[in-house]
XYZ file of N, CA and C in Angstrom:
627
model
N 0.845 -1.186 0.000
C 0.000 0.000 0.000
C 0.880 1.237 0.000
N 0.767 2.216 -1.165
C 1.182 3.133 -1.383
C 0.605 3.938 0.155
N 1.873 5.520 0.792
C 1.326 6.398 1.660
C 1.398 7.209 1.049
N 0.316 8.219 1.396
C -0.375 9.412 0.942
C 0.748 10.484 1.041
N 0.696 11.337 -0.453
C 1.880 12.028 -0.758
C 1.780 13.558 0.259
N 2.568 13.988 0.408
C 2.206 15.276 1.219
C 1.417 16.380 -0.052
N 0.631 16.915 0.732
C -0.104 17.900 -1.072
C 0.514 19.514 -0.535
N 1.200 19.879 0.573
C 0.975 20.970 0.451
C 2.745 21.238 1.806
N 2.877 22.335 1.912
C 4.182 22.574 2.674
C 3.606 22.438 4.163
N 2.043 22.549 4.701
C 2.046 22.165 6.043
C 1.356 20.865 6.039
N 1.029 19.713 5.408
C 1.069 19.268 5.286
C 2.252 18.291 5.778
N 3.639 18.741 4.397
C 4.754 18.186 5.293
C 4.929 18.319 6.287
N 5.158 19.437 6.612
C 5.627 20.026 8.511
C 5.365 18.908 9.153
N 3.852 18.809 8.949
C 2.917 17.749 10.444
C 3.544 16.283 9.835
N 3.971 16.042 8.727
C 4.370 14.793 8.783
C 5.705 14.507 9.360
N 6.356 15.557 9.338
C 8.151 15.731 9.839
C 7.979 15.668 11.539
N 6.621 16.327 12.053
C 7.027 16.810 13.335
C 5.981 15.203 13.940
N 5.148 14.530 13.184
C 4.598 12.760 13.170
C 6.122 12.149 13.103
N 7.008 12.195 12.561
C 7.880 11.211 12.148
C 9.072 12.187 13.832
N 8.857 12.706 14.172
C 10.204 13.246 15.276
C 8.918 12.466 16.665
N 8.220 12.426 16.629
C 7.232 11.742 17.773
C 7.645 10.000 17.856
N 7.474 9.588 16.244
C 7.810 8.573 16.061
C 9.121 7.847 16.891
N 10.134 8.687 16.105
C 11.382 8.301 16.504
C 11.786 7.821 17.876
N 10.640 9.509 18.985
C 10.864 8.825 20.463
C 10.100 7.761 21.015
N 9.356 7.383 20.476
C 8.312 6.429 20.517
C 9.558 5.108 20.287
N 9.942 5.175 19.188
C 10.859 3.431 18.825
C 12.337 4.060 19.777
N 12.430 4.723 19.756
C 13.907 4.959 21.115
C 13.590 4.359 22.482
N 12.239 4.616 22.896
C 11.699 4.542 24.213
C 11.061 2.915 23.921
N 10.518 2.254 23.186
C 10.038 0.702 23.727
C 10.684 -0.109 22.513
N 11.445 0.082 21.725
C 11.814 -0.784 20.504
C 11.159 -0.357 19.383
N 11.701 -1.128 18.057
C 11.177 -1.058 16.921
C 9.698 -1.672 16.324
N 10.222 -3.097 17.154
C 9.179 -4.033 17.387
C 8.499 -4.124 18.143
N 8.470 -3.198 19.629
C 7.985 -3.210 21.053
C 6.975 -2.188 21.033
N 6.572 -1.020 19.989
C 6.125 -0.135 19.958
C 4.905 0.038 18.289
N 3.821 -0.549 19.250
C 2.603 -0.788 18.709
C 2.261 0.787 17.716
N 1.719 0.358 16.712
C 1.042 1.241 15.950
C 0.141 2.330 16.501
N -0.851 1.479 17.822
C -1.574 2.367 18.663
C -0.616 3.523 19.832
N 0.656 2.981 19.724
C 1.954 3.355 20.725
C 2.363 4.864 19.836
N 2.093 4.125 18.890
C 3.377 5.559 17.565
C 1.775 6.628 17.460
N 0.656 6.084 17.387
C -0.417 7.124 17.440
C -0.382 8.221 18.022
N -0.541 7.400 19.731
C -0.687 7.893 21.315
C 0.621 9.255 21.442
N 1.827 8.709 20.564
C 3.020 9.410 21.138
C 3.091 10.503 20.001
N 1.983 10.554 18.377
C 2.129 11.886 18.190
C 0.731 12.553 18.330
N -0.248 12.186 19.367
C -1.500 12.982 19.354
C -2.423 12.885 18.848
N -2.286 11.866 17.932
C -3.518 11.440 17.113
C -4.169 9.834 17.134
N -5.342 9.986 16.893
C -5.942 9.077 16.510
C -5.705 8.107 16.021
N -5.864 6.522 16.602
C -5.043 5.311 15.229
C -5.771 5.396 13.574
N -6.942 5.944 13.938
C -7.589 6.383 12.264
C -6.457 7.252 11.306
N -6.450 8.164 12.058
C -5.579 9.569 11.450
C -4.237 9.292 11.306
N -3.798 8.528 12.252
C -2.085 7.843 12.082
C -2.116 7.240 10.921
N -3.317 5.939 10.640
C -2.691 5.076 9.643
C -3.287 5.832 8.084
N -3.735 7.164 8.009
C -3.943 7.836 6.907
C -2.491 8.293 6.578
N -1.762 8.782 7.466
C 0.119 9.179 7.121
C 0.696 7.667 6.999
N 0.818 6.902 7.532
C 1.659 5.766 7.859
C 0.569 4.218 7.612
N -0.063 3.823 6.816
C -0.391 2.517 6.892
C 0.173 1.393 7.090
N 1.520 1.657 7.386
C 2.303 0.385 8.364
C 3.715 0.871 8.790
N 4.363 -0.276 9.439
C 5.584 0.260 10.121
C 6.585 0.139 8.462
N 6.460 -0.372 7.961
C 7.400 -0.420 6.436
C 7.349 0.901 5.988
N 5.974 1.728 6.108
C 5.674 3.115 5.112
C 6.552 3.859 5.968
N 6.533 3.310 7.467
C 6.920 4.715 8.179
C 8.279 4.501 8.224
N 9.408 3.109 8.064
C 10.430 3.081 7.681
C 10.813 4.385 6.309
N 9.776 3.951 4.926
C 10.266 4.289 4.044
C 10.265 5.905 4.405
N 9.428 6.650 4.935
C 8.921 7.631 5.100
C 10.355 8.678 6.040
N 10.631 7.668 7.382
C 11.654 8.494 7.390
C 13.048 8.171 7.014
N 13.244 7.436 5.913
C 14.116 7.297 5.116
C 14.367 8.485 3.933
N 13.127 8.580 3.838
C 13.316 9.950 2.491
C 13.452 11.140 3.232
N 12.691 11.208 4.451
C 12.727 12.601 5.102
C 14.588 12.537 5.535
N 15.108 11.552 6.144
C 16.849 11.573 6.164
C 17.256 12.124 5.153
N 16.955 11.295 4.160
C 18.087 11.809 2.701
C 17.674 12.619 2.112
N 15.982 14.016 2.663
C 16.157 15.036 1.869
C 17.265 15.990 2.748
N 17.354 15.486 4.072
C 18.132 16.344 4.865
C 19.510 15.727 4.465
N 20.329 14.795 4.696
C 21.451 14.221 3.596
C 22.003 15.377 2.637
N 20.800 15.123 1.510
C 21.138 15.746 0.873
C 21.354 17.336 0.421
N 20.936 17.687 1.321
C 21.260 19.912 1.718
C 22.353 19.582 2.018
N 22.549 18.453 3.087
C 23.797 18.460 4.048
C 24.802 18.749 2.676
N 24.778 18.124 2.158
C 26.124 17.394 0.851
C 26.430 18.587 -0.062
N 24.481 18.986 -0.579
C 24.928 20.270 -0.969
C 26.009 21.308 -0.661
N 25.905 21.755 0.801
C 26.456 22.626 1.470
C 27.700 22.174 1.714
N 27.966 21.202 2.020
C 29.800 20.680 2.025
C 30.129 21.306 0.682
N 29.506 20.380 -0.445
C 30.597 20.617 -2.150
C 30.572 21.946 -2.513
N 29.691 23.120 -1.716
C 29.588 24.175 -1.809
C 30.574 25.458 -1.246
N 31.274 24.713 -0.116
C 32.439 25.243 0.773
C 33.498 25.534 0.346
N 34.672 26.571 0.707
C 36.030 26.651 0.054
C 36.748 25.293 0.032
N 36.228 24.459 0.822
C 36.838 23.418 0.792
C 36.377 22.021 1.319
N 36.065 21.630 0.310
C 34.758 20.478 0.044
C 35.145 19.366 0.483
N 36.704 18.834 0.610
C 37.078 17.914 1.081
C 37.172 17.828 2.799
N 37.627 19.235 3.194
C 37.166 19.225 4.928
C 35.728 19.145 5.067
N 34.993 19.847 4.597
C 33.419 20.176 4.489
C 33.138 18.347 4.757
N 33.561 17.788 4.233
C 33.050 16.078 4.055
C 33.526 15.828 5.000
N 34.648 15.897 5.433
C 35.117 15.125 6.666
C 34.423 15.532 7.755
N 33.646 16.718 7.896
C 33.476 17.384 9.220
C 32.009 16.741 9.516
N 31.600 16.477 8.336
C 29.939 16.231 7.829
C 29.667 14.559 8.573
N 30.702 14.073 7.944
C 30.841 12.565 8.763
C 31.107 12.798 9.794
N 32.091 13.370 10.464
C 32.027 13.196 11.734
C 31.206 13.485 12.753
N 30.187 14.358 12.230
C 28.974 15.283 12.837
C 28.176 13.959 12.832
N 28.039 13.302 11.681
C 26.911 12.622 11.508
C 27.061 11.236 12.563
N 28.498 10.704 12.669
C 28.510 9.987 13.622
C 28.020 9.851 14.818
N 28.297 11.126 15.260
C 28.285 12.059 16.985
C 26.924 12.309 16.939
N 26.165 12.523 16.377
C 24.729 12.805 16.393
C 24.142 11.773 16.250
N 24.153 10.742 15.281
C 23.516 8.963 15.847
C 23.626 8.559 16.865
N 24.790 8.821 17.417
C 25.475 8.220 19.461
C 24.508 9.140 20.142
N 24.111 10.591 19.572
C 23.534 11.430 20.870
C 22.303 11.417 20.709
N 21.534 10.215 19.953
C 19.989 10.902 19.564
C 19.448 9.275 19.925
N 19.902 8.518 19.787
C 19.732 7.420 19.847
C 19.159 6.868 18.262
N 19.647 7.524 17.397
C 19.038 6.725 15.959
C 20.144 5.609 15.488
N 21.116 5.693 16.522
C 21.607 4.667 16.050
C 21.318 2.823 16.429
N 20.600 3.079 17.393
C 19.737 2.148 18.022
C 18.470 1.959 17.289
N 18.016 2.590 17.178
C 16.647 2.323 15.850
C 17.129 1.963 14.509
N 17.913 2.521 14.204
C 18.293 1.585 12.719
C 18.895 0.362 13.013
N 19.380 0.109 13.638
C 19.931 -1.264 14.698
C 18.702 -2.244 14.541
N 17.910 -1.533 14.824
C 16.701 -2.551 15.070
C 16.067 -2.929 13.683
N 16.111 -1.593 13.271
C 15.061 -1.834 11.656
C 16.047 -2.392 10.822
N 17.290 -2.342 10.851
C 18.385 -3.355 10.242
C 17.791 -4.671 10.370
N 17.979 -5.172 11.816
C 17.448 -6.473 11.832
C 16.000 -6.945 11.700
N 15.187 -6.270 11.813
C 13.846 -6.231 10.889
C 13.938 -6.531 9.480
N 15.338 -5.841 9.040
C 15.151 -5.747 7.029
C 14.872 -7.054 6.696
N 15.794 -8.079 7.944
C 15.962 -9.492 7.199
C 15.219 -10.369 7.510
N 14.113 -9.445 8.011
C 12.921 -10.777 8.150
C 11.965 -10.056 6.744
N 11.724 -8.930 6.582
C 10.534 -7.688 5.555
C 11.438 -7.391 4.814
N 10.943 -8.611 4.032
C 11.896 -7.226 2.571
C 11.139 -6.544 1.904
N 10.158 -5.613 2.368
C 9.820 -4.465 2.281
C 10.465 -3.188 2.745
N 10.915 -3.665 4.348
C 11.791 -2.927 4.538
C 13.499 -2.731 4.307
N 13.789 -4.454 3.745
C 14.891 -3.758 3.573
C 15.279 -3.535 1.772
N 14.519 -3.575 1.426
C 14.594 -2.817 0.013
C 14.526 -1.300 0.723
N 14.101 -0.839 1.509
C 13.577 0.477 1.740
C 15.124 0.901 2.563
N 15.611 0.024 3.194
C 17.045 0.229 3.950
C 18.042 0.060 2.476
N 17.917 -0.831 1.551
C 18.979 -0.880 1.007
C 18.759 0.405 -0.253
N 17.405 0.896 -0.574
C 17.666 2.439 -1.317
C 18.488 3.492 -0.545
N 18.159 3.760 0.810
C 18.995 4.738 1.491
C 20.984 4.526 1.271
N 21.023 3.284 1.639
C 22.746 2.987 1.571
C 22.549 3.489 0.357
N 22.357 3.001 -0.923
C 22.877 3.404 -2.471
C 22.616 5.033 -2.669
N 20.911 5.597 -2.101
C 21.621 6.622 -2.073
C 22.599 7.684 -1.717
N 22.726 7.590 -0.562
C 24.048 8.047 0.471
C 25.421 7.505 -0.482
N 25.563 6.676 -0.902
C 26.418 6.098 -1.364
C 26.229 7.273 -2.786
N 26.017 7.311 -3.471
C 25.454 7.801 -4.402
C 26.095 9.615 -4.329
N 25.375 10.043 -2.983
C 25.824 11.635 -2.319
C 26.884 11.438 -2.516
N 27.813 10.332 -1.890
C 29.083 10.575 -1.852
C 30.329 10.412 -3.096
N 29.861 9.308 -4.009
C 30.221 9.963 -5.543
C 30.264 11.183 -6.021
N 29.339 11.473 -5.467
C 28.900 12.981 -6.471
C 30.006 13.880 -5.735
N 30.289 14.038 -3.925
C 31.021 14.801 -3.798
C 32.607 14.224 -3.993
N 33.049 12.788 -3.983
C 34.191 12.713 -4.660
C 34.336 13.436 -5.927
N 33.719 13.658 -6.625
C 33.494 13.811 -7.913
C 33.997 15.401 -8.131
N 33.487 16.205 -6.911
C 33.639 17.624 -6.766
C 35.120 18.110 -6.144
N 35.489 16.965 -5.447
C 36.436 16.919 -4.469
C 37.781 16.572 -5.652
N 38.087 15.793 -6.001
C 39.039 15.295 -7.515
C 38.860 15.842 -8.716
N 37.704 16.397 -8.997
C 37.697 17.058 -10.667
C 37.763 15.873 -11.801
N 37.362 14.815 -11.171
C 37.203 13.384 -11.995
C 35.383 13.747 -12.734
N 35.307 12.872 -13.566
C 34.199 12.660 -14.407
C 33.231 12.364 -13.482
N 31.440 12.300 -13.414
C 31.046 11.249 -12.728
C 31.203 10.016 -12.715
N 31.217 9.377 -14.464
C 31.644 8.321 -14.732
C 32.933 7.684 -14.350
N 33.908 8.556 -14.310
C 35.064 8.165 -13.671
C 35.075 7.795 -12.551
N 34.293 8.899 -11.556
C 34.329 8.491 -10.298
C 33.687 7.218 -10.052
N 32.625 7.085 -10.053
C 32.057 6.095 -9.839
C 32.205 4.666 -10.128
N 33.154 4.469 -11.514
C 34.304 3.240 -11.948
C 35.155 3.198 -10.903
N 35.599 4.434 -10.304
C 37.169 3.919 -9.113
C 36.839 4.153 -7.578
N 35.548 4.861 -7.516
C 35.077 4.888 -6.194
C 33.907 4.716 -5.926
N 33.147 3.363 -6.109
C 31.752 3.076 -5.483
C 31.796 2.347 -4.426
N 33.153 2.014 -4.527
C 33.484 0.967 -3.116
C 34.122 1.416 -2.021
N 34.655 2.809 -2.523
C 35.018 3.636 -1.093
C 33.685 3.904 -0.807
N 32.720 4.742 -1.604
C 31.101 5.265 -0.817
C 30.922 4.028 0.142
N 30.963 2.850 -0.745
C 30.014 1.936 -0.081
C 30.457 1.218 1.574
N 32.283 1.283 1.381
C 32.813 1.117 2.551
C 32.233 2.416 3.532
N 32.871 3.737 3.124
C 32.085 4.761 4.562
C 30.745 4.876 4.792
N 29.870 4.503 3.746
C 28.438 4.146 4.176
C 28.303 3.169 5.662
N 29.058 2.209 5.129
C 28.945 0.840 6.017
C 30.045 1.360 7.872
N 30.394 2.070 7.664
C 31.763 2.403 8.903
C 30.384 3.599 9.324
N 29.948 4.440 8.778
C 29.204 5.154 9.748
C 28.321 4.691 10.103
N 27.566 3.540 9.343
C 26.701 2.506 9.848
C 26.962 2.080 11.441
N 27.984 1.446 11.058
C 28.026 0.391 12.373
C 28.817 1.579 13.237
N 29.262 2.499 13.437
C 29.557 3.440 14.171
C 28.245 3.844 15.531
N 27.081 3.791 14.202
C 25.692 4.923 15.165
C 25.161 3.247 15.718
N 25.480 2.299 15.456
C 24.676 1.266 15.789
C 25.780 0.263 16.729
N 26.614 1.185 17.021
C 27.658 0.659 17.883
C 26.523 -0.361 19.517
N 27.042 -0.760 20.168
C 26.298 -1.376 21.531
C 27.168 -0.452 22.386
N 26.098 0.216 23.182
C 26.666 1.128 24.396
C 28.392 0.832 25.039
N 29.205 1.467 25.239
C 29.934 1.045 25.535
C 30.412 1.629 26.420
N 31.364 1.648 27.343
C 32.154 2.852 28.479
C 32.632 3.862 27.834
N 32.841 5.158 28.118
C 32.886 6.213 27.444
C 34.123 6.318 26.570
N 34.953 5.896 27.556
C 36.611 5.624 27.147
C 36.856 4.676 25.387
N 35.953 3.547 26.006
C 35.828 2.729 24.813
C 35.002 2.869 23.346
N 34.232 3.611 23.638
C 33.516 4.799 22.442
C 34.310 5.650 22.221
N 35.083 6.001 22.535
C 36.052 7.107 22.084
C 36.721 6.528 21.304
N 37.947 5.157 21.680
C 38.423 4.892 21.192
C 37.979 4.430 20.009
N 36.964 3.937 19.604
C 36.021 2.743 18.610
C 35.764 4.235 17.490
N 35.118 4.823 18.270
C 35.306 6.126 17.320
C 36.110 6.751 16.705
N 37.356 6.928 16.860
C 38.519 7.565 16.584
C 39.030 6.630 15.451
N 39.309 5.317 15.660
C 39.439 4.293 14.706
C 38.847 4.777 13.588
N 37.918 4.447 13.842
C 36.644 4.832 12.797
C 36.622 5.954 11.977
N 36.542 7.218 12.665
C 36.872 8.212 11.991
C 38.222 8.277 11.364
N 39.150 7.682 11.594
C 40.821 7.706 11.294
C 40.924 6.921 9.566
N 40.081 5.306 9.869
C 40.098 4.824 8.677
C 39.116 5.878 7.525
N 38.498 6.328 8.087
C 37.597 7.049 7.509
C 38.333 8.391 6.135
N 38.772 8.826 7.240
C 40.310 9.872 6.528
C 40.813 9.411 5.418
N 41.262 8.468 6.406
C 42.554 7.686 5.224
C 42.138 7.124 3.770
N 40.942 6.871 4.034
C 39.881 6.428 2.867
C 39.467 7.657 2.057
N 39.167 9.017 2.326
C 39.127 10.172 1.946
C 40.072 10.468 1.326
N 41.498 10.662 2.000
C 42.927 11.010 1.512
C 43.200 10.144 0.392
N 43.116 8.827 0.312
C 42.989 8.022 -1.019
C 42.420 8.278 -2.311
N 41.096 9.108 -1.942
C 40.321 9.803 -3.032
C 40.815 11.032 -3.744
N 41.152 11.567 -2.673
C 41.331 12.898 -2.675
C 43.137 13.107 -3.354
N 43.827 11.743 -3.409
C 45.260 11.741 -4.033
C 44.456 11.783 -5.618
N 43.490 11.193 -5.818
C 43.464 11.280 -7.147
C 43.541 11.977 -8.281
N 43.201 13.407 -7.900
C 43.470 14.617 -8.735
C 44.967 14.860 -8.765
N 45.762 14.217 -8.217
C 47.349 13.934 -8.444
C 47.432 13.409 -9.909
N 46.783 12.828 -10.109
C 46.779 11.669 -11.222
C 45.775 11.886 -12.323
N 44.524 12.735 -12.166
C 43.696 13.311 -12.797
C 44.307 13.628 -14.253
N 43.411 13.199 -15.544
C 44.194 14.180 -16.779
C 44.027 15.332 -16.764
N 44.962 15.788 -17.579
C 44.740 17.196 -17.858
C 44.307 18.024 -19.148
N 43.164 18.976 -18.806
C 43.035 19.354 -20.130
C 41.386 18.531 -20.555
């Protein structure tokens, strides 16, 4: 079952500020622990009126999947837009890490991860987000080296697809002592670099002309 498209700009709003209710709703009892009548109750409405936005937990996967990657994608905008697009990226990941650990979304995708592999409804709906993110990040290699798209994307779909997967399991880390999140993090962000700096040698090598 197709969900009902937004028709108008407040329209969206109430679906953005339904989907931020949501979120504390699956933070607070699980993915799976948190009844349809639960995700209602926690944005104010009616289970009638809920399942007119959301007719199941898959829509409301897909739902704030697109609402992520329209925000994603400003994000990306605004990096390749910077004097310097290659810090702009690095800073962007690292933000994005630190903000999954502080919001708890890295625990909800945790969950709807392991949901994908029972619904593959949802994880077709998880595996469009990786390709597109993956996808963002071509485009800003692309800005970052002065390579082709086509180029890029022949020599780097497997770097996207590796830092896709490292900020993944970063926000979906298991609680750890603070010390030991630091460290797990730093790793992380370090290979992360180094994987950047690899890209970013390429306009060494770039033709010219």
């Amino acid at each position: 079952m197709q969900s009902a498209q937004p028709q108008n700009p407040d329209h969206d709003h109430r679906t953005a500020e339904i989907l931020a209710s949501v979120r504390t709703a699956f933070a607070e009892k699980g993915f799976d622990g948190a009844s349809m009548q639960d995700l209602a109750r926690a944005a104010g409405m009616s289970v009638g009126n809920f399942y007119r936005y959301f007719p199941s937990k898959a829509d409301i996967v897909a739902q704030l999947i697109a609402h992520d990657l329209r925000q994603m994608e400003q994000d990306f905008q605004t990096a390749m837009a910077s004097p310097d697009p290659l810090q702009a990226l690095r800073d962007q990941v690292r933000d994005r890490v630190t903000q999954h650990q502080s919001c708890n979304d890295g625990q909800l995708w945790a969950e709807i991860t392991a949901v994908a592999l029972r619904k593959p409804e949802i994880g077709t709906a998880c595996l469009h987000m990786e390709t597109a993110v993956s996808h963002y990040l071509t485009q800003a290699f692309a800005v970052v080296t002065g390579l082709s798209a086509e180029q890029t994307q022949a020599r780097f779909a497997a770097h996207a697809t590796f830092i896709v997967l490292l900020v993944k399991s970063a926000a979906m880390m298991a609680p750890q002592q603070d010390q030991a999140r630091s460290d797990l993090n730093a790793l992380i962000l370090r290979t992360i670099d180094q994987t950047l700096d690899e890209i970013a040698s390429a306009t060494l090598h770039a033709p010219k002309g």
